[in-house]
N, CA, C and O of each residue as an XYZ file, in Angstrom:
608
protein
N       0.836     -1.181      0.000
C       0.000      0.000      0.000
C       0.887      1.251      0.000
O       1.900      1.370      0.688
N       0.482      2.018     -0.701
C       1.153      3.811     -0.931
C       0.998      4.150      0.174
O       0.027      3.635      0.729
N       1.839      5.141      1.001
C       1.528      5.674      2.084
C       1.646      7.439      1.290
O       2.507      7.934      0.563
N       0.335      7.994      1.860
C      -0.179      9.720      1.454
C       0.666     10.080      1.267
O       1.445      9.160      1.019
N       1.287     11.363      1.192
C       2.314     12.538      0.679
C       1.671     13.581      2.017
O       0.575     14.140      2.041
N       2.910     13.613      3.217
C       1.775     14.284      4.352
C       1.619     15.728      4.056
O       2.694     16.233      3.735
N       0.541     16.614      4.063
C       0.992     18.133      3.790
C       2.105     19.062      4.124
O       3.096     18.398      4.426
N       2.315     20.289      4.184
C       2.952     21.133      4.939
C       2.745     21.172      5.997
O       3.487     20.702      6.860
N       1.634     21.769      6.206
C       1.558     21.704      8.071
C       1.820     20.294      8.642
O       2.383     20.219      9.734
N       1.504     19.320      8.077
C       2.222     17.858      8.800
C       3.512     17.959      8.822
O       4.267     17.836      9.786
N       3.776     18.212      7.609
C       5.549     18.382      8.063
C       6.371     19.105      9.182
O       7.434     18.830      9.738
N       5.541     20.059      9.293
C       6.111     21.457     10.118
C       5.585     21.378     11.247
O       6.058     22.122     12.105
N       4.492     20.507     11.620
C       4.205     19.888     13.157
C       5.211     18.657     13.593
O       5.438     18.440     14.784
N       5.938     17.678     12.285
C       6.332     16.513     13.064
C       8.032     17.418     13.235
O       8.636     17.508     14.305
N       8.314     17.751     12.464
C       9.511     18.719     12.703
C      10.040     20.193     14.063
O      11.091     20.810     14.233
N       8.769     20.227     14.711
C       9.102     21.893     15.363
C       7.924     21.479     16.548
O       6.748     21.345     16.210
N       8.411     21.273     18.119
C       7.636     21.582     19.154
C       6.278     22.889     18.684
O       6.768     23.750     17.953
N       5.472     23.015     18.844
C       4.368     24.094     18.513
C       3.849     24.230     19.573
O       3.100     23.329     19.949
N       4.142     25.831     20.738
C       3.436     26.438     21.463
C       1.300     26.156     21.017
O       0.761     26.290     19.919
N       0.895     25.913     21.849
C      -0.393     25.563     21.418
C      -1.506     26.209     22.184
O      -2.667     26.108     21.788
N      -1.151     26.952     23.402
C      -2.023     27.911     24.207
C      -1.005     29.052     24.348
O       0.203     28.907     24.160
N      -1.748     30.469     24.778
C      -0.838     31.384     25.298
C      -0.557     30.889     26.483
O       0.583     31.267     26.755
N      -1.083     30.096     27.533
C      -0.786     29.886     28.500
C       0.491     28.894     28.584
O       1.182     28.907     29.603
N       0.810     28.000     27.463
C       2.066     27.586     27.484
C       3.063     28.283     27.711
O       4.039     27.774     28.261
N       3.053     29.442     27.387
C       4.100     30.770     27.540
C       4.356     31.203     29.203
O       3.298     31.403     29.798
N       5.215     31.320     29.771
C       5.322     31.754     31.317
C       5.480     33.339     31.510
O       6.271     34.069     30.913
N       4.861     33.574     32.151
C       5.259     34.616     32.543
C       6.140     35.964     32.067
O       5.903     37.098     31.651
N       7.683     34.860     32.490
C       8.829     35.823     31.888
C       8.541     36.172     30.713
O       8.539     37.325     30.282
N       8.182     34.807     29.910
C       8.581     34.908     28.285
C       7.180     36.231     27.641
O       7.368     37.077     26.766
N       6.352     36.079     28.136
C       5.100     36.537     27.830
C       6.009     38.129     28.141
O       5.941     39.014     27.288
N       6.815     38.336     29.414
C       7.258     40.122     29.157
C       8.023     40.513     28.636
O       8.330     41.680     28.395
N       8.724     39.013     28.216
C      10.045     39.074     26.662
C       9.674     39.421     25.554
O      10.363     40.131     24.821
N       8.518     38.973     25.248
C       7.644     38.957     24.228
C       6.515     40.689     23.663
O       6.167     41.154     22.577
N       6.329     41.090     25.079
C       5.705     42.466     25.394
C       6.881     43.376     24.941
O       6.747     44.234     24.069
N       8.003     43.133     25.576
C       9.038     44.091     25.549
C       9.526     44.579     24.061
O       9.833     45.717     23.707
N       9.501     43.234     23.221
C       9.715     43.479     21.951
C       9.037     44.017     21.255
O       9.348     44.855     20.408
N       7.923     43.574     21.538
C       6.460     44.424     20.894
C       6.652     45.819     21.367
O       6.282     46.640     20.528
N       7.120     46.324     22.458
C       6.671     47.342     23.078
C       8.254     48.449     22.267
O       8.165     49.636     21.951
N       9.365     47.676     22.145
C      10.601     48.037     21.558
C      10.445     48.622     20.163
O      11.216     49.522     19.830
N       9.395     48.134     19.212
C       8.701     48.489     18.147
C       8.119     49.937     18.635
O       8.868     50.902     18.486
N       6.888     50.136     19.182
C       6.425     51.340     19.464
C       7.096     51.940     19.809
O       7.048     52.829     18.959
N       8.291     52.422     20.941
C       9.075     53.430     20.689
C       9.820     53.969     19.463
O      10.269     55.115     19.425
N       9.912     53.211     18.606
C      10.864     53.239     16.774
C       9.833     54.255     15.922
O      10.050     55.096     15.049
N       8.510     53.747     16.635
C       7.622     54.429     15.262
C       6.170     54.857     16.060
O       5.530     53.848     16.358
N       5.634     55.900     16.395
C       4.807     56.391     17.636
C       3.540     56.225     16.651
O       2.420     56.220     17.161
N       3.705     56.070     15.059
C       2.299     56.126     14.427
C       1.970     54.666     14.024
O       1.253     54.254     13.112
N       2.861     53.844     15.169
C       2.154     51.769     15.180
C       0.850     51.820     16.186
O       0.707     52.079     17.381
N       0.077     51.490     15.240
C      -1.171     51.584     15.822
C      -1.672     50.184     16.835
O      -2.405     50.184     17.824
N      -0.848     48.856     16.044
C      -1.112     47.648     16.657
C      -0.173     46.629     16.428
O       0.354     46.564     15.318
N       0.035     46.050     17.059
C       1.878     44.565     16.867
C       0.981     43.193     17.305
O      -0.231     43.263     17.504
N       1.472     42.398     17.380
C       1.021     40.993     17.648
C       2.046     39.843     17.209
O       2.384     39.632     16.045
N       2.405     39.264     18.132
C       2.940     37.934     17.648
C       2.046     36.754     17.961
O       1.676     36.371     19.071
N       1.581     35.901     15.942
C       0.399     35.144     16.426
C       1.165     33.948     15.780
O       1.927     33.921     14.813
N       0.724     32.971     16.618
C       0.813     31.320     16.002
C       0.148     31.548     14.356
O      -0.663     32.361     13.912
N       0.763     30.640     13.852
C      -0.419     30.280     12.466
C      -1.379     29.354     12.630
O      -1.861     28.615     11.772
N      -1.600     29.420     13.633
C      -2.869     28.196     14.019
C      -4.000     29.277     14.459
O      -5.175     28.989     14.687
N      -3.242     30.997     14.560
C      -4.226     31.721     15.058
C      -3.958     31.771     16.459
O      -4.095     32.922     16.874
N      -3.694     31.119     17.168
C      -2.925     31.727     18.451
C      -2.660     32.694     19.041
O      -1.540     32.368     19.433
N      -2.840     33.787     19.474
C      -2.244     35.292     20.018
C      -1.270     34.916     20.503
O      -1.707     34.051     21.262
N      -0.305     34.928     20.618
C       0.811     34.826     22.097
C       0.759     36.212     22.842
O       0.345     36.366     23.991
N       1.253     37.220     21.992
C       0.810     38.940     22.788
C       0.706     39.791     22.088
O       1.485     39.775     21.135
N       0.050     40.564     22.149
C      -0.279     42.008     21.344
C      -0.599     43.072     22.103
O      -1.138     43.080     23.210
N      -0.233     43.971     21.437
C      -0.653     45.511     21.859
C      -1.242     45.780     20.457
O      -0.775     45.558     19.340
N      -2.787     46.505     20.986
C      -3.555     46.800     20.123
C      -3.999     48.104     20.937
O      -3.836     48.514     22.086
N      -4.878     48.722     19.350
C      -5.129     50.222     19.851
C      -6.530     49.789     20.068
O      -6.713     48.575     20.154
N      -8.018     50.948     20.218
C      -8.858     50.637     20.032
C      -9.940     50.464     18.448
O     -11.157     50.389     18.282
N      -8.930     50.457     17.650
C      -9.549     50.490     16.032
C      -9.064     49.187     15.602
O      -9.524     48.744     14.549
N      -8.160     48.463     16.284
C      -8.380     47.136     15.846
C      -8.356     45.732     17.183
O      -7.976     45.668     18.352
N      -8.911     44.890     16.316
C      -9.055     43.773     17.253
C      -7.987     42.482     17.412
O      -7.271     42.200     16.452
N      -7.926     41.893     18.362
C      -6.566     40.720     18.415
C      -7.100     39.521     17.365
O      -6.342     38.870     16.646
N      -8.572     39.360     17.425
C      -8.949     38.178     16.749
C      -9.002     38.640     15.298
O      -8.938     37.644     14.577
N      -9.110     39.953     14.475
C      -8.699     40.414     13.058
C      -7.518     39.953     12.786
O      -7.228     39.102     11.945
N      -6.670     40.651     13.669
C      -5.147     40.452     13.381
C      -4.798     39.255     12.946
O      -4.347     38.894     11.859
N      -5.131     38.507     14.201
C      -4.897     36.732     13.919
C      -5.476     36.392     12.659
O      -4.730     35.746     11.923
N      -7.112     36.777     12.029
C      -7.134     36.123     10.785
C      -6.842     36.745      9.581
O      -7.137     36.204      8.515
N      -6.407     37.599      9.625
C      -5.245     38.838      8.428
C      -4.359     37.857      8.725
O      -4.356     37.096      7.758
N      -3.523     37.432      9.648
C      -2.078     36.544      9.633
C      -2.033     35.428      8.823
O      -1.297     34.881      8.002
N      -3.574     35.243      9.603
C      -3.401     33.743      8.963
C      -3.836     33.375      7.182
O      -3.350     32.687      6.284
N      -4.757     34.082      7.310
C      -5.533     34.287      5.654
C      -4.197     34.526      4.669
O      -3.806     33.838      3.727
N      -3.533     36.006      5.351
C      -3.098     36.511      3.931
C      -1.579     35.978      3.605
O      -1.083     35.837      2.487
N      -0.773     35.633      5.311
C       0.045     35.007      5.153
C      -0.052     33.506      4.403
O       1.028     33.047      4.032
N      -0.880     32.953      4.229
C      -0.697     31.835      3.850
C      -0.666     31.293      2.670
O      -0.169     30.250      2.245
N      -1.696     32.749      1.849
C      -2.142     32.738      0.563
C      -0.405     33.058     -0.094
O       0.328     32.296     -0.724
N      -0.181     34.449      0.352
C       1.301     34.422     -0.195
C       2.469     33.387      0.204
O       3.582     33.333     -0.320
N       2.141     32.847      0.898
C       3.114     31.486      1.206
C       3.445     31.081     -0.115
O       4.415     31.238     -0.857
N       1.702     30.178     -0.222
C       1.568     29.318     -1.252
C       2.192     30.043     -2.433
O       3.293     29.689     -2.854
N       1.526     31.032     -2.970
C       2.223     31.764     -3.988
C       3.447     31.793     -4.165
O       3.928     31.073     -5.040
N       4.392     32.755     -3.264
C       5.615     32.403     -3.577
C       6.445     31.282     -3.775
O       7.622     31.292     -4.135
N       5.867     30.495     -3.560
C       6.440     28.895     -3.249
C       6.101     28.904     -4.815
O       6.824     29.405     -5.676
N       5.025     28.342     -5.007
C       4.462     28.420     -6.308
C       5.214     28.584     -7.818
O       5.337     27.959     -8.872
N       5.695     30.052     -7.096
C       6.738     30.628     -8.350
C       8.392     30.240     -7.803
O       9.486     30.804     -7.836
N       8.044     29.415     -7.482
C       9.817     29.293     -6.802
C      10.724     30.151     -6.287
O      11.901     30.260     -6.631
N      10.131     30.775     -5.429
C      10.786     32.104     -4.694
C      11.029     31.892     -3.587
O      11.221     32.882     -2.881
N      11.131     30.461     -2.926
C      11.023     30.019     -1.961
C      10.224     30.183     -0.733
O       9.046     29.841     -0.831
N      10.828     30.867      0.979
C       9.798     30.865      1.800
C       9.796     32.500      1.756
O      10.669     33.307      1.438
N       8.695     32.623      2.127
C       8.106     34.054      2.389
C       8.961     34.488      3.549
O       9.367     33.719      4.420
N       9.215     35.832      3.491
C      10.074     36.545      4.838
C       9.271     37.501      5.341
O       9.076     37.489      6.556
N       8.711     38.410      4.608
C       8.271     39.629      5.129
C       6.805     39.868      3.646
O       6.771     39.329      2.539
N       5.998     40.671      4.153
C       4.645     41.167      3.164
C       4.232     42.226      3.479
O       3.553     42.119      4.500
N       4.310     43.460      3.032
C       3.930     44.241      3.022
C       2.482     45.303      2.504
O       2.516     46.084      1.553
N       1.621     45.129      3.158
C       0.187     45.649      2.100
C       0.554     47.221      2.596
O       1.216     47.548      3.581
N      -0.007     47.974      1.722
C      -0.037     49.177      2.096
C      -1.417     50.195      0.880
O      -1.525     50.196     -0.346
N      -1.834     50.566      1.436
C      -3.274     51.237      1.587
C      -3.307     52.883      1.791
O      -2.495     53.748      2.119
N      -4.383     52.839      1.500
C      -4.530     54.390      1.685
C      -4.415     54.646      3.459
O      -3.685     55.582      3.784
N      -4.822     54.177      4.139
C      -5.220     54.765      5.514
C      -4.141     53.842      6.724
O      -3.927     54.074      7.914
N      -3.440     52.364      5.495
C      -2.945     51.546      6.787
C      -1.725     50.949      6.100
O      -1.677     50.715      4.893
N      -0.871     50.753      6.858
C       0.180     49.578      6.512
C       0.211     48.762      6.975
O       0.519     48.999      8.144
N      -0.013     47.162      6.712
C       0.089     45.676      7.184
C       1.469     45.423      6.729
O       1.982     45.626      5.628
N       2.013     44.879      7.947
C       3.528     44.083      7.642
C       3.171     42.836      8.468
O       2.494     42.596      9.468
N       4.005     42.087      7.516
C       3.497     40.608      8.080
C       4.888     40.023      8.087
O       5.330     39.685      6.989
N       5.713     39.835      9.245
C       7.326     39.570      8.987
C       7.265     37.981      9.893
O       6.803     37.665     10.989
N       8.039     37.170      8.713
C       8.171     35.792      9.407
C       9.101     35.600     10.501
O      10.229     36.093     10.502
N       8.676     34.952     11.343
C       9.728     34.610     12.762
C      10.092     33.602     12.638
O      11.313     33.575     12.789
N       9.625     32.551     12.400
C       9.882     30.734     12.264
C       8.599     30.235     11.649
O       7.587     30.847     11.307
N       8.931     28.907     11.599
C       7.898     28.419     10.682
C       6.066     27.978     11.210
O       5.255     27.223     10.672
N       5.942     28.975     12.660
C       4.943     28.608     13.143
C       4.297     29.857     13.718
O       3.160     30.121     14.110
N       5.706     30.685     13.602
C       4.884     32.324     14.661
C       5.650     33.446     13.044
O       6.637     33.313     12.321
N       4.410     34.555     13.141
C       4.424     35.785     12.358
C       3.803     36.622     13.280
O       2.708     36.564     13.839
N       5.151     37.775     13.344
C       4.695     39.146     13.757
C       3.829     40.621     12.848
O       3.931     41.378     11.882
N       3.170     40.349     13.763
C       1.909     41.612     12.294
C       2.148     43.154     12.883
O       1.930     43.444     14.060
N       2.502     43.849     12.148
C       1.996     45.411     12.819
C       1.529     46.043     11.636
O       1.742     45.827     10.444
N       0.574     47.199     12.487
C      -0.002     47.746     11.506
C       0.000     48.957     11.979
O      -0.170     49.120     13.187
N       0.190     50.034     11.129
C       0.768     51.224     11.170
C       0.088     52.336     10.531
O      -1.106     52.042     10.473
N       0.268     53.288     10.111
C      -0.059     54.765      9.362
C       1.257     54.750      7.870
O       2.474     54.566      7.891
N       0.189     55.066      6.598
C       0.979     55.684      5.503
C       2.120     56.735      5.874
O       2.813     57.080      4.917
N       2.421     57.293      7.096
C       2.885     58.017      6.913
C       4.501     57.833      7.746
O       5.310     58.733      7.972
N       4.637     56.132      8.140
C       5.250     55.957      9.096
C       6.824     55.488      7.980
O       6.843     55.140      6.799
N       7.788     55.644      8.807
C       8.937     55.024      8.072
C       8.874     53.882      7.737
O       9.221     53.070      8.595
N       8.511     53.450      6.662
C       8.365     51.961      6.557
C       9.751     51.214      5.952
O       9.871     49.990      5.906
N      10.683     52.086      5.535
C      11.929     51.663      5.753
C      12.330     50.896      6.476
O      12.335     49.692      6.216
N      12.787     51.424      7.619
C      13.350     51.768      9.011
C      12.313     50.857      9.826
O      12.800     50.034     10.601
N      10.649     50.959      9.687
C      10.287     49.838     10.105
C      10.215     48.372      9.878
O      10.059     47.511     10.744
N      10.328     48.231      8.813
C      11.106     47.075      7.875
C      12.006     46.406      8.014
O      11.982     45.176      7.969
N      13.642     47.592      8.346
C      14.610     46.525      9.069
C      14.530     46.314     10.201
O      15.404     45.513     10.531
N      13.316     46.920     11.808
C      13.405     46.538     12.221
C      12.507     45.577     12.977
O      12.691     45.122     14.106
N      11.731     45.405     12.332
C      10.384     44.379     12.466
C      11.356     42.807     12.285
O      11.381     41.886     13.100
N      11.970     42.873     11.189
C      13.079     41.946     10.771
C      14.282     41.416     11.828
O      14.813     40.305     11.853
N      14.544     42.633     12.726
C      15.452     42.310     13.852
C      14.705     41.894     14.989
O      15.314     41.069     15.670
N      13.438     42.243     15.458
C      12.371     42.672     16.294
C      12.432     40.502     16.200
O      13.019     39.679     16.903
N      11.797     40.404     15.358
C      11.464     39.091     14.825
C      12.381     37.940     14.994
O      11.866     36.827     15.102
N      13.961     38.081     15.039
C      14.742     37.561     15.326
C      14.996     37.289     16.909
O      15.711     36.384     17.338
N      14.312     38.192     17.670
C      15.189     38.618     19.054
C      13.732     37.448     19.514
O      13.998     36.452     20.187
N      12.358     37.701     19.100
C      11.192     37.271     19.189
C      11.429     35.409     19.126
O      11.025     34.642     20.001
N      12.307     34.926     17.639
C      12.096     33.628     17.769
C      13.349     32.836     18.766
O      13.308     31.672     19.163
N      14.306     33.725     18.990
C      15.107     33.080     20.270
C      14.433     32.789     21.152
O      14.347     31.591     21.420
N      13.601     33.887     22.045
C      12.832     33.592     22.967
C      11.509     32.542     22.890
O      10.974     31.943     23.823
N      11.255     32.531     21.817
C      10.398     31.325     21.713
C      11.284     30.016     21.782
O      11.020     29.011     22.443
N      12.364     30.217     20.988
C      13.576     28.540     20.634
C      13.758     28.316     22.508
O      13.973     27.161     22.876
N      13.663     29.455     23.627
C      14.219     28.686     24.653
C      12.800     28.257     25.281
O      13.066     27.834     26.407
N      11.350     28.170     25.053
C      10.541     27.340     25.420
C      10.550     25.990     24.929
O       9.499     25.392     25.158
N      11.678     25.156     24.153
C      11.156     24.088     23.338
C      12.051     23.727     24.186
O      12.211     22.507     24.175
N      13.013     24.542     25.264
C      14.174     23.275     26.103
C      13.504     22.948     27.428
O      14.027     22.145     28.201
């Protein structure tokens, strides 16, 4: 008998421990996690909202304003990140790093951390999106260490 072809997400569950509640998160890590988020808003005063979410939809933590919600965020992450996943893959561009939408009234950045958590912020047209760019990218790095030391 053939055995299936398992999907992506099978792969990337039998490969990578996966945080599965916020409450798996302790304490500390949860103000490791704030801090970075919170390290963002000082860079750029017109970030309206940050979040680091599982792709299962997960929150782990966010700071949100009152114009948006934690459970949007999560399905903007998950929806749009995934669609461009596939896509880029698609065209052989390999894995997605970073996505940028940008709009009349908002900027969505969607920057990859590892293959299970994406940090979202969303911002004002009028914000450095440079400068927020490289550092959503560093932000994101400092983000999946602290997650790599929950899997010990």
């Amino acid at each position: 008998m053939v055995k299936p072809i398992p999907t992506r997400r099978q792969k990337i569950k039998e490969k990578i421990p996966v945080i599965k509640r916020k409450s798996d998160l302790t304490p500390e890590k949860k103000e490791k996690l704030k801090e970075a988020l919170h390290s963002l808003n000082k860079l750029d005063k017109m970030l309206e909202a940050s979040a680091i979410i599982d792709r299962d939809g997960t929150i782990l933590v966010s700071a949100v304003s009152n114009r948006y919600s934690e459970q949007m965020m999560a399905m903007v992450t998950m929806n749009i990140f995934d669609i461009a996943s596939d896509s880029i893959k698609a065209l052989s561009g390999g894995n997605l790093k970073l996505l940028n939408l940008i709009a009349d009234n908002a900027i969505v950045m969607l920057t990859w951390v590892n293959s299970q958590t994406v940090l979202i912020l969303i911002t004002s047209p009028k914000s450095q999106i440079g400068l927020l760019t490289m550092y959503s990218q560093l932000i994101s790095q400092k983000i999946n260490e602290i997650l790599s030391f929950l899997k010990t």
